[in-house]
């Protein structure tokens, strides 16, 4: 160990004692220090912190004398002695910034854990290198969630709610969530929100992929996002964006029948969409473990703020390959919901709707394969557009919010733009021409 490393370790050791001393002298500071026993480098310090926390949660005094007495009765004289030594140490004083000192310990813990992960990866502790990398990424992501507390009081929950509402007010009513790409839908939902699983359902040929790619591009304007494209390869995704950005019909692009005057528009669209921070994974029918792996890696390396999945029933789950389809879809849905919560990002997934919805506006009951989708999703939207005139460039369409844990449900009128295969704002479409 170098002198620098030894000095750093000694400094962290002293901060741990300061945190413990502060907690025993000023119990109100414990709420500002979201620490777990494992965050302490010294095991005995971690044990003492666990005792202090459990006593405080039970409404018991946590002064040095009381803690020492409880440790004695627990048959832990060493812990009893440590409580008195730290509690009455005259070289220590209650910190005026307990949250800051807790953050120092959390940073030191992450450094230790990251180093341990790197060493295990280097030593090839796993049977396969791919497994080792997956395990390392998952553990690295855990480092940024392990400091979260999953136990709250009614007061702490309300404090968080008030803080969220005040943030929205300070933002002047502007969008806080990730944009959907459609103004009226943003107004209705407030955008896509962190930790939510959003399901977008429709029958084939209704434009689900067009909606998702529009939302992906809109979300990427605020920061990096990820796209799992199990339905279309990356070049077809690019074609959709070229059409959306240039106004040149997708069919003309695929057939090479665009005009010379369109080239400038296409190059501008390629530059505009190419600059968006979107990471695409286009393996056909990816396994859910692969989806989770990529999302965690993108979050760790790029800081993605949303994940888009095309589409739910296209994802496979090797561990349940012999199970009925509805059970597989249910398990995949739960995995996506857990992923949204773990990474604190919205996960937006397309879903197929069964044939019972043919000829009518689809409802939640029409989601194919699993009722688990209804249970796990925070929001469910159904797409519908008028197919009475398939050749029309623009037709009336609707986005029907059939489930919303955070607010109202209802229909948002939009317009389907056939040339770019995308859903657009009704007002914006009207400016281009009359809606069919």
CSV table of N, CA and C in Angstrom, one decimal, residues 11 29 40 42 62 64 133 136 139 155 174 223 262 271 286 309 329 342 381 401 406 429 433:
chain,number,residue,atom,x,y,z
A,11,UNK,N,-8.1,8.7,6.4
A,11,UNK,CA,-9.1,9.8,6.3
A,11,UNK,C,-10.5,9.3,6.3
A,29,UNK,N,-29.9,13.9,12.7
A,29,UNK,CA,-29.1,13.9,11.5
A,29,UNK,C,-29.1,12.5,10.8
A,40,UNK,N,-19.6,1.1,5.2
A,40,UNK,CA,-18.5,1.4,6.1
A,40,UNK,C,-17.3,0.5,5.8
A,42,UNK,N,-14.8,-0.1,7.8
A,42,UNK,CA,-14.5,-0.8,9.0
A,42,UNK,C,-15.7,-1.6,9.4
A,62,UNK,N,-30.4,7.1,21.2
A,62,UNK,CA,-29.2,6.5,20.5
A,62,UNK,C,-28.0,7.2,21.0
A,64,UNK,N,-24.5,7.6,23.4
A,64,UNK,CA,-23.5,6.6,23.5
A,64,UNK,C,-23.7,5.7,24.7
A,133,UNK,N,-18.6,-10.3,-17.9
A,133,UNK,CA,-18.9,-8.9,-18.3
A,133,UNK,C,-20.3,-8.5,-17.8
A,136,UNK,N,-20.4,-8.1,-14.1
A,136,UNK,CA,-19.7,-6.9,-13.8
A,136,UNK,C,-20.5,-5.6,-14.0
A,139,UNK,N,-23.3,-5.5,-11.4
A,139,UNK,CA,-22.9,-5.0,-10.1
A,139,UNK,C,-22.5,-3.5,-10.1
A,155,UNK,N,-44.4,10.8,6.2
A,155,UNK,CA,-43.9,12.2,6.1
A,155,UNK,C,-42.8,12.3,5.0
A,174,UNK,N,-43.4,23.8,-17.7
A,174,UNK,CA,-42.7,23.1,-18.8
A,174,UNK,C,-42.6,21.6,-18.6
A,223,UNK,N,-31.2,14.2,-24.4
A,223,UNK,CA,-30.1,13.4,-23.9
A,223,UNK,C,-30.1,12.0,-24.4
A,262,UNK,N,-34.8,16.5,-53.8
A,262,UNK,CA,-35.0,15.9,-52.5
A,262,UNK,C,-33.7,15.6,-51.8
A,271,UNK,N,-28.2,14.5,-41.3
A,271,UNK,CA,-27.4,15.2,-40.4
A,271,UNK,C,-28.1,15.5,-39.1
A,286,UNK,N,-34.5,-10.5,-29.5
A,286,UNK,CA,-33.5,-10.7,-28.5
A,286,UNK,C,-34.1,-11.3,-27.2
A,309,UNK,N,-38.6,0.0,-26.8
A,309,UNK,CA,-38.5,-1.5,-27.1
A,309,UNK,C,-39.6,-1.8,-28.2
A,329,UNK,N,-44.6,-13.8,-21.7
A,329,UNK,CA,-44.8,-12.4,-21.9
A,329,UNK,C,-45.0,-11.8,-20.5
A,342,UNK,N,-35.1,0.0,-11.6
A,342,UNK,CA,-33.7,-0.1,-11.2
A,342,UNK,C,-32.9,1.1,-11.8
A,381,UNK,N,-51.3,2.9,-23.8
A,381,UNK,CA,-51.9,3.6,-24.8
A,381,UNK,C,-52.3,2.8,-26.0
A,401,UNK,N,-55.4,6.8,-24.2
A,401,UNK,CA,-54.7,6.5,-23.0
A,401,UNK,C,-55.8,5.7,-22.1
A,406,UNK,N,-51.0,7.8,-13.0
A,406,UNK,CA,-50.6,9.1,-12.5
A,406,UNK,C,-51.7,10.2,-12.8
A,429,UNK,N,-50.4,19.0,-38.5
A,429,UNK,CA,-50.8,18.4,-39.8
A,429,UNK,C,-51.8,19.3,-40.5
A,433,UNK,N,-52.1,20.6,-44.7
A,433,UNK,CA,-53.2,20.3,-45.6
A,433,UNK,C,-54.4,19.8,-44.9
